[in-house]
PDB file of C-alpha atoms in Angstrom:
ATOM      1  CA  MET A 382      97.309  70.161 115.635  1.00  0.00           C
ATOM      2  CA  GLN A 383      99.136  70.683 112.343  1.00  0.00           C
ATOM      3  CA  TYR A 384      96.840  73.528 111.313  1.00  0.00           C
ATOM      4  CA  ILE A 385      97.184  75.241 114.698  1.00  0.00           C
ATOM      5  CA  LEU A 386     100.978  75.126 114.482  1.00  0.00           C
ATOM      6  CA  GLU A 387     100.913  76.495 110.939  1.00  0.00           C
ATOM      7  CA  GLY A 388      98.600  79.298 112.033  1.00  0.00           C
ATOM      8  CA  VAL A 389     100.797  80.189 115.019  1.00  0.00           C
ATOM      9  CA  LEU A 390     103.847  80.274 112.749  1.00  0.00           C
ATOM     10  CA  PHE A 391     102.129  82.663 110.347  1.00  0.00           C
ATOM     11  CA  GLY A 392     100.940  84.834 113.232  1.00  0.00           C
ATOM     12  CA  LEU A 393     104.410  85.039 114.746  1.00  0.00           C
ATOM     13  CA  THR A 394     105.864  86.038 111.388  1.00  0.00           C
ATOM     14  CA  LEU A 395     103.349  88.865 111.036  1.00  0.00           C
ATOM     15  CA  SER A 396     104.050  90.013 114.596  1.00  0.00           C
ATOM     16  CA  PHE A 397     107.655  90.808 113.631  1.00  0.00           C
ATOM     17  CA  LEU A 398     106.625  93.237 110.894  1.00  0.00           C
ATOM     18  CA  LEU A 399     107.687  96.771 111.788  1.00  0.00           C
ATOM     19  CA  GLY A 400     105.293  98.550 109.476  1.00  0.00           C
ATOM     20  CA  PRO A 401     102.539 101.102 110.192  1.00  0.00           C
ATOM     21  CA  ILE A 402     100.630  98.688 112.455  1.00  0.00           C
ATOM     22  CA  PHE A 403     103.619  98.269 114.759  1.00  0.00           C
ATOM     23  CA  ILE A 404     104.104 102.044 114.892  1.00  0.00           C
ATOM     24  CA  VAL A 405     100.414 102.629 115.714  1.00  0.00           C
ATOM     25  CA  LEU A 406     100.588 100.186 118.627  1.00  0.00           C
ATOM     26  CA  ILE A 407     103.791 101.594 120.074  1.00  0.00           C
ATOM     27  CA  GLN A 408     102.839 105.224 119.471  1.00  0.00           C
ATOM     28  CA  SER A 409      99.433 104.829 121.093  1.00  0.00           C
ATOM     29  CA  SER A 410     100.923 103.107 124.128  1.00  0.00           C
ATOM     30  CA  LEU A 411     103.656 105.684 124.592  1.00  0.00           C
ATOM     31  CA  GLU A 412     101.292 108.619 124.111  1.00  0.00           C
ATOM     32  CA  ASN A 413      98.551 107.615 126.545  1.00  0.00           C
ATOM     33  CA  GLY A 414      99.503 104.332 128.163  1.00  0.00           C
ATOM     34  CA  SER A 415      98.529 100.707 127.694  1.00  0.00           C
ATOM     35  CA  LYS A 416      94.814 101.544 127.538  1.00  0.00           C
ATOM     36  CA  ALA A 417      95.258 103.617 124.386  1.00  0.00           C
ATOM     37  CA  GLY A 418      97.475 100.918 122.900  1.00  0.00           C
ATOM     38  CA  LEU A 419      94.916  98.188 123.562  1.00  0.00           C
ATOM     39  CA  ILE A 420      92.127 100.324 122.087  1.00  0.00           C
ATOM     40  CA  ALA A 421      94.166 100.800 118.911  1.00  0.00           C
ATOM     41  CA  ALA A 422      95.011  97.096 118.912  1.00  0.00           C
ATOM     42  CA  SER A 423      91.323  96.160 119.152  1.00  0.00           C
ATOM     43  CA  GLY A 424      90.678  98.173 115.996  1.00  0.00           C
ATOM     44  CA  ILE A 425      93.412  96.231 114.228  1.00  0.00           C
ATOM     45  CA  TRP A 426      91.987  92.920 115.457  1.00  0.00           C
ATOM     46  CA  ILE A 427      88.444  93.719 114.310  1.00  0.00           C
ATOM     47  CA  SER A 428      89.815  94.663 110.895  1.00  0.00           C
ATOM     48  CA  ASP A 429      91.791  91.414 110.670  1.00  0.00           C
ATOM     49  CA  ILE A 430      88.795  89.318 111.756  1.00  0.00           C
ATOM     50  CA  VAL A 431      86.506  90.938 109.183  1.00  0.00           C
ATOM     51  CA  ILE A 432      89.004  90.552 106.348  1.00  0.00           C
ATOM     52  CA  ALA A 433      89.883  86.977 107.354  1.00  0.00           C
ATOM     53  CA  VAL A 434      86.224  85.911 107.556  1.00  0.00           C
ATOM     54  CA  LEU A 435      85.404  87.558 104.220  1.00  0.00           C
ATOM     55  CA  SER A 436      88.415  85.919 102.590  1.00  0.00           C
ATOM     56  CA  LEU A 437      87.493  82.518 104.005  1.00  0.00           C
ATOM     57  CA  LYS A 438      83.869  82.834 102.899  1.00  0.00           C
ATOM     58  CA  PHE A 439      84.970  84.030  99.479  1.00  0.00           C
ATOM     59  CA  VAL A 440      87.320  81.091  98.973  1.00  0.00           C
ATOM     60  CA  GLN A 441      84.701  78.613 100.219  1.00  0.00           C
ATOM     61  CA  ASN A 442      81.976  80.064  97.977  1.00  0.00           C
ATOM     62  CA  ILE A 443      84.120  79.699  94.909  1.00  0.00           C
ATOM     63  CA  SER A 444      85.473  76.306  95.977  1.00  0.00           C
ATOM     64  CA  PRO A 445      84.833  74.724  92.533  1.00  0.00           C
ATOM     65  CA  TYR A 446      87.244  77.279  91.066  1.00  0.00           C
ATOM     66  CA  VAL A 447      89.715  77.158  93.925  1.00  0.00           C
ATOM     67  CA  HIS A 448      90.769  73.677  92.895  1.00  0.00           C
ATOM     68  CA  SER A 449      91.334  74.707  89.289  1.00  0.00           C
ATOM     69  CA  LYS A 450      94.995  74.903  88.363  1.00  0.00           C
ATOM     70  CA  SER A 451      94.657  78.387  86.907  1.00  0.00           C
ATOM     71  CA  PHE A 452      93.082  79.869  90.083  1.00  0.00           C
ATOM     72  CA  VAL A 453      95.635  78.284  92.397  1.00  0.00           C
ATOM     73  CA  PHE A 454      98.438  79.326  90.090  1.00  0.00           C
ATOM     74  CA  TRP A 455      97.450  82.991  89.822  1.00  0.00           C
ATOM     75  CA  VAL A 456      96.535  83.457  93.480  1.00  0.00           C
ATOM     76  CA  GLY A 457      99.730  81.758  94.573  1.00  0.00           C
ATOM     77  CA  LEU A 458     101.754  83.702  92.023  1.00  0.00           C
ATOM     78  CA  VAL A 459     100.354  87.123  92.998  1.00  0.00           C
ATOM     79  CA  GLY A 460     100.423  86.368  96.732  1.00  0.00           C
ATOM     80  CA  GLY A 461     103.928  84.935  96.548  1.00  0.00           C
ATOM     81  CA  ILE A 462     105.274  87.882  94.565  1.00  0.00           C
ATOM     82  CA  VAL A 463     103.670  90.365  96.977  1.00  0.00           C
ATOM     83  CA  LEU A 464     105.063  88.585 100.041  1.00  0.00           C
ATOM     84  CA  ILE A 465     108.522  88.333  98.498  1.00  0.00           C
ATOM     85  CA  SER A 466     108.398  92.003  97.452  1.00  0.00           C
ATOM     86  CA  VAL A 467     107.299  93.124 100.920  1.00  0.00           C
ATOM     87  CA  GLY A 468     109.968  90.861 102.418  1.00  0.00           C
ATOM     88  CA  ILE A 469     112.702  92.400 100.274  1.00  0.00           C
ATOM     89  CA  ALA A 470     111.460  95.916 101.071  1.00  0.00           C
ATOM     90  CA  THR A 471     111.354  95.062 104.787  1.00  0.00           C
ATOM     91  CA  PHE A 472     114.850  93.542 104.668  1.00  0.00           C
ATOM     92  CA  PHE A 473     116.337  96.710 103.166  1.00  0.00           C
ATOM     93  CA  LYS A 474     114.057  99.102 105.051  1.00  0.00           C
ATOM     94  CA  ARG A 475     115.904 101.911 106.762  1.00  0.00           C
ATOM     95  CA  ALA A 476     115.481 101.813 110.535  1.00  0.00           C
ATOM     96  CA  ILE A 477     113.804 104.978 111.835  1.00  0.00           C
ATOM     97  CA  ILE A 478     112.687 105.807 115.371  1.00  0.00           C
ATOM     98  CA  ASN A 479     110.218 108.680 115.470  1.00  0.00           C
ATOM     99  CA  PHE A 480     107.495 108.739 118.115  1.00  0.00           C
ATOM    100  CA  LYS A 481     105.353 111.881 118.346  1.00  0.00           C
ATOM    101  CA  GLY A 482     103.179 112.424 121.373  1.00  0.00           C
ATOM    102  CA  GLU A 483      99.615 113.717 121.074  1.00  0.00           C
ATOM    103  CA  SER A 484      96.716 114.165 123.465  1.00  0.00           C
ATOM    104  CA  MET A 485      93.944 111.567 123.588  1.00  0.00           C
ATOM    105  CA  GLY A 486      91.261 114.255 123.697  1.00  0.00           C
ATOM    106  CA  ARG A 487      87.536 113.979 124.347  1.00  0.00           C
ATOM    107  CA  SER A 488      86.911 111.394 121.641  1.00  0.00           C
ATOM    108  CA  GLY A 489      90.233 109.680 122.156  1.00  0.00           C
ATOM    109  CA  ILE A 490      88.884 106.161 122.610  1.00  0.00           C
ATOM    110  CA  PHE A 491      87.111 106.180 119.263  1.00  0.00           C
ATOM    111  CA  ASN A 492      90.017 107.956 117.566  1.00  0.00           C
ATOM    112  CA  TYR A 493      92.548 105.368 118.706  1.00  0.00           C
ATOM    113  CA  TRP A 494      90.242 102.500 117.740  1.00  0.00           C
ATOM    114  CA  LEU A 495      89.589 104.058 114.336  1.00  0.00           C
ATOM    115  CA  LYS A 496      93.296 104.660 113.812  1.00  0.00           C
ATOM    116  CA  GLY A 497      94.074 100.978 114.367  1.00  0.00           C
ATOM    117  CA  PHE A 498      91.135  99.814 112.252  1.00  0.00           C
ATOM    118  CA  MET A 499      91.861 102.105 109.314  1.00  0.00           C
ATOM    119  CA  VAL A 500      95.635 101.588 109.223  1.00  0.00           C
ATOM    120  CA  ASN A 501      95.112  97.835 108.970  1.00  0.00           C
ATOM    121  CA  THR A 502      92.135  98.007 106.584  1.00  0.00           C
ATOM    122  CA  VAL A 503      93.637 100.382 104.023  1.00  0.00           C
ATOM    123  CA  ASN A 504      96.861  98.381 103.924  1.00  0.00           C
ATOM    124  CA  PRO A 505      96.670  96.310 100.687  1.00  0.00           C
ATOM    125  CA  PHE A 506      99.108  93.818 102.183  1.00  0.00           C
ATOM    126  CA  THR A 507      96.417  92.788 104.705  1.00  0.00           C
ATOM    127  CA  PHE A 508      94.021  91.714 101.941  1.00  0.00           C
ATOM    128  CA  ILE A 509      96.720  90.040  99.865  1.00  0.00           C
ATOM    129  CA  PHE A 510      97.997  88.131 102.879  1.00  0.00           C
ATOM    130  CA  TRP A 511      94.630  86.775 104.001  1.00  0.00           C
ATOM    131  CA  LEU A 512      93.291  85.962 100.543  1.00  0.00           C
ATOM    132  CA  SER A 513      96.441  84.301  99.230  1.00  0.00           C
ATOM    133  CA  THR A 514      97.117  82.425 102.486  1.00  0.00           C
ATOM    134  CA  ILE A 515      93.571  81.091 102.786  1.00  0.00           C
ATOM    135  CA  ALA A 516      93.372  80.187  99.099  1.00  0.00           C
ATOM    136  CA  SER A 517      96.699  78.337  99.206  1.00  0.00           C
ATOM    137  CA  PHE A 518      96.574  76.745 102.654  1.00  0.00           C
ATOM    138  CA  VAL A 519      92.824  76.220 103.073  1.00  0.00           C
ATOM    139  CA  GLY A 520      91.231  76.091  99.633  1.00  0.00           C
ATOM    140  CA  LYS A 521      93.820  74.023  97.842  1.00  0.00           C
ATOM    141  CA  ARG A 522      94.019  71.428 100.622  1.00  0.00           C
ATOM    142  CA  ASN A 523      90.215  71.265 100.811  1.00  0.00           C
ATOM    143  CA  LEU A 524      90.116  71.745 104.583  1.00  0.00           C
ATOM    144  CA  ASN A 525      86.753  71.329 106.294  1.00  0.00           C
ATOM    145  CA  GLN A 526      85.128  74.032 108.435  1.00  0.00           C
ATOM    146  CA  VAL A 527      86.808  72.954 111.671  1.00  0.00           C
ATOM    147  CA  GLU A 528      90.266  72.679 110.118  1.00  0.00           C
ATOM    148  CA  SER A 529      89.852  76.015 108.324  1.00  0.00           C
ATOM    149  CA  TRP A 530      88.864  77.850 111.500  1.00  0.00           C
ATOM    150  CA  LEU A 531      91.645  76.189 113.487  1.00  0.00           C
ATOM    151  CA  PHE A 532      94.156  77.539 110.983  1.00  0.00           C
ATOM    152  CA  VAL A 533      92.660  81.027 110.637  1.00  0.00           C
ATOM    153  CA  GLY A 534      91.800  81.274 114.328  1.00  0.00           C
ATOM    154  CA  SER A 535      95.347  80.346 115.330  1.00  0.00           C
ATOM    155  CA  ILE A 536      96.731  83.175 113.218  1.00  0.00           C
ATOM    156  CA  LEU A 537      94.278  85.671 114.731  1.00  0.00           C
ATOM    157  CA  VAL A 538      94.835  84.557 118.340  1.00  0.00           C
ATOM    158  CA  THR A 539      98.616  84.672 117.876  1.00  0.00           C
ATOM    159  CA  ILE A 540      98.363  88.203 116.468  1.00  0.00           C
ATOM    160  CA  MET A 541      96.184  89.294 119.407  1.00  0.00           C
ATOM    161  CA  ILE A 542      98.553  87.826 121.979  1.00  0.00           C
ATOM    162  CA  THR A 543     101.699  89.306 120.442  1.00  0.00           C
ATOM    163  CA  ASP A 544     100.040  92.710 119.944  1.00  0.00           C
ATOM    164  CA  THR A 545      98.962  92.732 123.596  1.00  0.00           C
ATOM    165  CA  ILE A 546     102.507  91.911 124.690  1.00  0.00           C
ATOM    166  CA  LYS A 547     103.823  94.786 122.550  1.00  0.00           C
ATOM    167  CA  VAL A 548     101.362  97.192 124.143  1.00  0.00           C
ATOM    168  CA  VAL A 549     101.981  96.117 127.734  1.00  0.00           C
ATOM    169  CA  LEU A 550     105.752  96.203 127.295  1.00  0.00           C
ATOM    170  CA  ALA A 551     105.738  99.279 125.045  1.00  0.00           C
ATOM    171  CA  ARG A 552     107.725 101.536 127.350  1.00  0.00           C
ATOM    172  CA  ILE A 553     110.303  98.837 128.003  1.00  0.00           C
ATOM    173  CA  ILE A 554     110.490  98.080 124.292  1.00  0.00           C
ATOM    174  CA  ARG A 555     110.919 101.777 123.526  1.00  0.00           C
ATOM    175  CA  LYS A 556     113.878 102.044 125.889  1.00  0.00           C
ATOM    176  CA  ARG A 557     115.507  98.978 124.382  1.00  0.00           C
ATOM    177  CA  ILE A 558     114.860  99.787 120.726  1.00  0.00           C
ATOM    178  CA  THR A 559     117.967 101.027 118.968  1.00  0.00           C
ATOM    179  CA  LEU A 560     118.520 101.646 115.282  1.00  0.00           C
ATOM    180  CA  HIS A 561     120.798  98.596 115.119  1.00  0.00           C
ATOM    181  CA  ARG A 562     118.243  96.289 116.760  1.00  0.00           C
ATOM    182  CA  LEU A 563     115.415  97.721 114.664  1.00  0.00           C
ATOM    183  CA  SER A 564     117.443  97.065 111.531  1.00  0.00           C
ATOM    184  CA  LEU A 565     118.182  93.493 112.651  1.00  0.00           C
ATOM    185  CA  ILE A 566     114.482  92.771 113.312  1.00  0.00           C
ATOM    186  CA  ASN A 567     113.621  94.201 109.889  1.00  0.00           C
ATOM    187  CA  LYS A 568     116.022  91.784 108.260  1.00  0.00           C
ATOM    188  CA  ILE A 569     114.641  88.785 110.186  1.00  0.00           C
ATOM    189  CA  ALA A 570     111.051  89.707 109.310  1.00  0.00           C
ATOM    190  CA  GLY A 571     112.035  90.290 105.692  1.00  0.00           C
ATOM    191  CA  ILE A 572     113.638  86.869 105.385  1.00  0.00           C
ATOM    192  CA  ALA A 573     110.583  85.214 106.969  1.00  0.00           C
ATOM    193  CA  LEU A 574     108.235  86.921 104.485  1.00  0.00           C
ATOM    194  CA  ILE A 575     110.447  85.944 101.559  1.00  0.00           C
ATOM    195  CA  VAL A 576     110.378  82.324 102.715  1.00  0.00           C
ATOM    196  CA  PHE A 577     106.571  82.329 102.989  1.00  0.00           C
ATOM    197  CA  GLY A 578     106.386  83.980  99.575  1.00  0.00           C
ATOM    198  CA  PHE A 579     108.374  81.159  98.023  1.00  0.00           C
ATOM    199  CA  ILE A 580     106.170  78.640  99.839  1.00  0.00           C
ATOM    200  CA  LEU A 581     103.084  80.192  98.231  1.00  0.00           C
ATOM    201  CA  LEU A 582     104.788  80.113  94.837  1.00  0.00           C
ATOM    202  CA  LEU A 583     105.680  76.454  95.267  1.00  0.00           C
ATOM    203  CA  ARG A 584     102.146  75.570  96.362  1.00  0.00           C
ATOM    204  CA  SER A 585     100.767  77.261  93.262  1.00  0.00           C
ATOM    205  CA  VAL A 586     102.743  75.024  90.905  1.00  0.00           C
ATOM    206  CA  VAL A 587     102.991  71.750  92.840  1.00  0.00           C
TER     207      VAL A 587
END
């Protein structure tokens, strides 16, 4: 139960990020409805699943090194610094609302899916997050297969649920989003990322 709760907490934190992934979801939904939004979201989910599985396999395959102090230190240090940096940038990020409509077109389904997949895959933060989180919270604690998948799976399921809610409620969200509220959410997400960054740093030295 502990690992599920930790995973849900991480997933909820990521769901508050108002970066390119959030914009893709909202844009797609506003442009061509919930169907387009869900197609884009599925691309994001597939990308997350692939990266999470690869990160988990990578950490498990190098398990003898994962427990070494130097590996834990450097992964935790890099991951923590990245999370803190992204958190600070998110906290001070200028709130901008700019949705541009575009036609789905003949190959719209694939285009929306590819948009979601590529935006998430080319984002270096995605790789840093999964690798550093799994190395620190799975590798260092020597979790077994079931515990590892409970943790990782909880993050993924939480992301899928929150993304679906964003898509379904996109038009309502759009009407309620103001620059002030967007700025406030940025600050909350930034603080959450900074906190998780410090947690990774502490786990790398403790």
